[in-house]
Amino acid sequence: MDMMLWNSGLSLVITLLAYFLREKSAELQRVTILLNRTREEMAKEYVTKQEVHADINRIMHRLEQLDAKLDRLVESKK
């Protein structure tokens, strides 16, 4: 009788432990998939060097135009 109770208790503990580990494994798999999707989506939002250089060139061109306008304004005031 004592051995049967001990076996039942151990079986219950092992069953609960297996259930817990299975649930944690499933959750870890889900989080891993979400992390990989996040990495893929973030990579879509990166800016290439060509885009950065094109934007900087546009800004510099606009600043040069403003500088020329300011020079003409200052010259006309003199």
Tab-separated table of N, CA, C and O in Angstrom, residues 40-78:
chain	number	residue	atom	x	y	z
A	40	GLU	N	12.377	40.998	-38.719
A	40	GLU	CA	12.141	41.121	-40.155
A	40	GLU	C	11.476	42.450	-40.484
A	40	GLU	O	11.830	43.094	-41.473
A	41	GLU	N	10.522	42.869	-39.673
A	41	GLU	CA	9.818	44.111	-39.949
A	41	GLU	C	10.704	45.325	-39.693
A	41	GLU	O	10.591	46.329	-40.390
A	42	MET	N	11.569	45.251	-38.705
A	42	MET	CA	12.461	46.372	-38.449
A	42	MET	C	13.441	46.553	-39.589
A	42	MET	O	13.814	47.672	-39.936
A	43	ALA	N	13.865	45.465	-40.204
A	43	ALA	CA	14.814	45.546	-41.312
A	43	ALA	C	14.192	46.261	-42.507
A	43	ALA	O	14.905	46.887	-43.300
A	44	LYS	N	12.891	46.219	-42.637
A	44	LYS	CA	12.207	46.910	-43.733
A	44	LYS	C	12.291	48.420	-43.567
A	44	LYS	O	12.188	49.156	-44.540
A	45	GLU	N	12.450	48.904	-42.352
A	45	GLU	CA	12.413	50.334	-42.070
A	45	GLU	C	13.789	50.999	-42.095
A	45	GLU	O	13.890	52.193	-41.884
A	46	TYR	N	14.843	50.235	-42.329
A	46	TYR	CA	16.172	50.813	-42.370
A	46	TYR	C	16.318	51.702	-43.598
A	46	TYR	O	15.735	51.461	-44.638
A	47	VAL	N	17.145	52.712	-43.469
A	47	VAL	CA	17.404	53.632	-44.570
A	47	VAL	C	18.738	53.246	-45.196
A	47	VAL	O	19.713	52.999	-44.504
A	48	THR	N	18.765	53.242	-46.525
A	48	THR	CA	20.007	52.904	-47.209
A	48	THR	C	20.913	54.128	-47.279
A	48	THR	O	20.469	55.271	-47.106
A	49	LYS	N	22.179	53.904	-47.545
A	49	LYS	CA	23.133	55.009	-47.651
A	49	LYS	C	22.760	55.937	-48.795
A	49	LYS	O	22.894	57.159	-48.682
A	50	GLN	N	22.280	55.377	-49.897
A	50	GLN	CA	21.906	56.206	-51.046
A	50	GLN	C	20.758	57.143	-50.681
A	50	GLN	O	20.755	58.310	-51.094
A	51	GLU	N	19.789	56.636	-49.914
A	51	GLU	CA	18.669	57.484	-49.510
A	51	GLU	C	19.133	58.604	-48.592
A	51	GLU	O	18.683	59.745	-48.718
A	52	VAL	N	20.045	58.297	-47.682
A	52	VAL	CA	20.563	59.321	-46.766
A	52	VAL	C	21.315	60.387	-47.557
A	52	VAL	O	21.116	61.590	-47.343
A	53	HIS	N	22.172	59.955	-48.471
A	53	HIS	CA	22.938	60.920	-49.261
A	53	HIS	C	22.025	61.776	-50.140
A	53	HIS	O	22.255	62.982	-50.269
A	54	ALA	N	20.994	61.173	-50.709
A	54	ALA	CA	20.052	61.940	-51.529
A	54	ALA	C	19.335	62.983	-50.676
A	54	ALA	O	19.177	64.145	-51.100
A	55	ASP	N	18.906	62.613	-49.467
A	55	ASP	CA	18.220	63.567	-48.589
A	55	ASP	C	19.155	64.698	-48.166
A	55	ASP	O	18.763	65.868	-48.148
A	56	ILE	N	20.382	64.353	-47.830
A	56	ILE	CA	21.342	65.385	-47.424
A	56	ILE	C	21.636	66.321	-48.584
A	56	ILE	O	21.728	67.551	-48.397
A	57	ASN	N	21.759	65.773	-49.777
A	57	ASN	CA	22.006	66.620	-50.952
A	57	ASN	C	20.843	67.559	-51.211
A	57	ASN	O	21.051	68.725	-51.574
A	58	ARG	N	19.609	67.077	-51.038
A	58	ARG	CA	18.444	67.958	-51.204
A	58	ARG	C	18.457	69.081	-50.175
A	58	ARG	O	18.167	70.247	-50.496
A	59	ILE	N	18.793	68.760	-48.945
A	59	ILE	CA	18.842	69.784	-47.886
A	59	ILE	C	19.931	70.807	-48.191
A	59	ILE	O	19.714	72.019	-48.050
A	60	MET	N	21.094	70.315	-48.593
A	60	MET	CA	22.201	71.233	-48.911
A	60	MET	C	21.828	72.144	-50.079
A	60	MET	O	22.155	73.335	-50.073
A	61	HIS	N	21.146	71.607	-51.078
A	61	HIS	CA	20.717	72.422	-52.225
A	61	HIS	C	19.762	73.519	-51.762
A	61	HIS	O	19.891	74.678	-52.174
A	62	ARG	N	18.820	73.171	-50.891
A	62	ARG	CA	17.878	74.173	-50.366
A	62	ARG	C	18.604	75.236	-49.543
A	62	ARG	O	18.289	76.434	-49.633
A	63	LEU	N	19.569	74.827	-48.744
A	63	LEU	CA	20.332	75.799	-47.952
A	63	LEU	C	21.132	76.735	-48.847
A	63	LEU	O	21.231	77.940	-48.563
A	64	GLU	N	21.696	76.204	-49.915
A	64	GLU	CA	22.422	77.059	-50.858
A	64	GLU	C	21.488	78.061	-51.515
A	64	GLU	O	21.850	79.228	-51.729
A	65	GLN	N	20.262	77.639	-51.848
A	65	GLN	CA	19.286	78.559	-52.424
A	65	GLN	C	18.915	79.653	-51.425
A	65	GLN	O	18.825	80.841	-51.792
A	66	LEU	N	18.711	79.280	-50.168
A	66	LEU	CA	18.398	80.279	-49.144
A	66	LEU	C	19.566	81.240	-48.947
A	66	LEU	O	19.359	82.458	-48.773
A	67	ASP	N	20.780	80.725	-48.975
A	67	ASP	CA	21.957	81.562	-48.832
A	67	ASP	C	22.036	82.572	-49.971
A	67	ASP	O	22.315	83.762	-49.750
A	68	ALA	N	21.753	82.115	-51.178
A	68	ALA	CA	21.778	83.020	-52.334
A	68	ALA	C	20.698	84.092	-52.200
A	68	ALA	O	20.942	85.271	-52.496
A	69	LYS	N	19.531	83.718	-51.743
A	69	LYS	CA	18.453	84.693	-51.563
A	69	LYS	C	18.820	85.714	-50.489
A	69	LYS	O	18.555	86.917	-50.634
A	70	LEU	N	19.416	85.256	-49.407
A	70	LEU	CA	19.832	86.178	-48.346
A	70	LEU	C	20.923	87.127	-48.850
A	70	LEU	O	20.913	88.325	-48.515
A	71	ASP	N	21.841	86.603	-49.633
A	71	ASP	CA	22.879	87.470	-50.208
A	71	ASP	C	22.254	88.536	-51.106
A	71	ASP	O	22.655	89.714	-51.032
A	72	ARG	N	21.301	88.161	-51.938
A	72	ARG	CA	20.643	89.144	-52.800
A	72	ARG	C	19.883	90.166	-51.969
A	72	ARG	O	19.875	91.354	-52.271
A	73	LEU	N	19.245	89.731	-50.885
A	73	LEU	CA	18.498	90.637	-50.018
A	73	LEU	C	19.442	91.639	-49.355
A	73	LEU	O	19.154	92.842	-49.298
A	74	VAL	N	20.573	91.160	-48.870
A	74	VAL	CA	21.545	92.032	-48.206
A	74	VAL	C	22.131	93.021	-49.216
A	74	VAL	O	22.301	94.195	-48.907
A	75	GLU	N	22.406	92.568	-50.408
A	75	GLU	CA	22.955	93.441	-51.459
A	75	GLU	C	21.958	94.515	-51.854
A	75	GLU	O	22.333	95.655	-52.117
A	76	SER	N	20.675	94.149	-51.915
A	76	SER	CA	19.668	95.131	-52.316
A	76	SER	C	19.448	96.163	-51.213
A	76	SER	O	19.042	97.293	-51.493
A	77	LYS	N	19.700	95.845	-49.964
A	77	LYS	CA	19.543	96.781	-48.854
A	77	LYS	C	20.678	97.791	-48.786
A	77	LYS	O	20.538	98.838	-48.198
A	78	LYS	N	21.840	97.446	-49.372
A	78	LYS	CA	22.986	98.358	-49.303
A	78	LYS	C	22.846	99.451	-50.256
A	78	LYS	O	22.583	100.122	-50.896
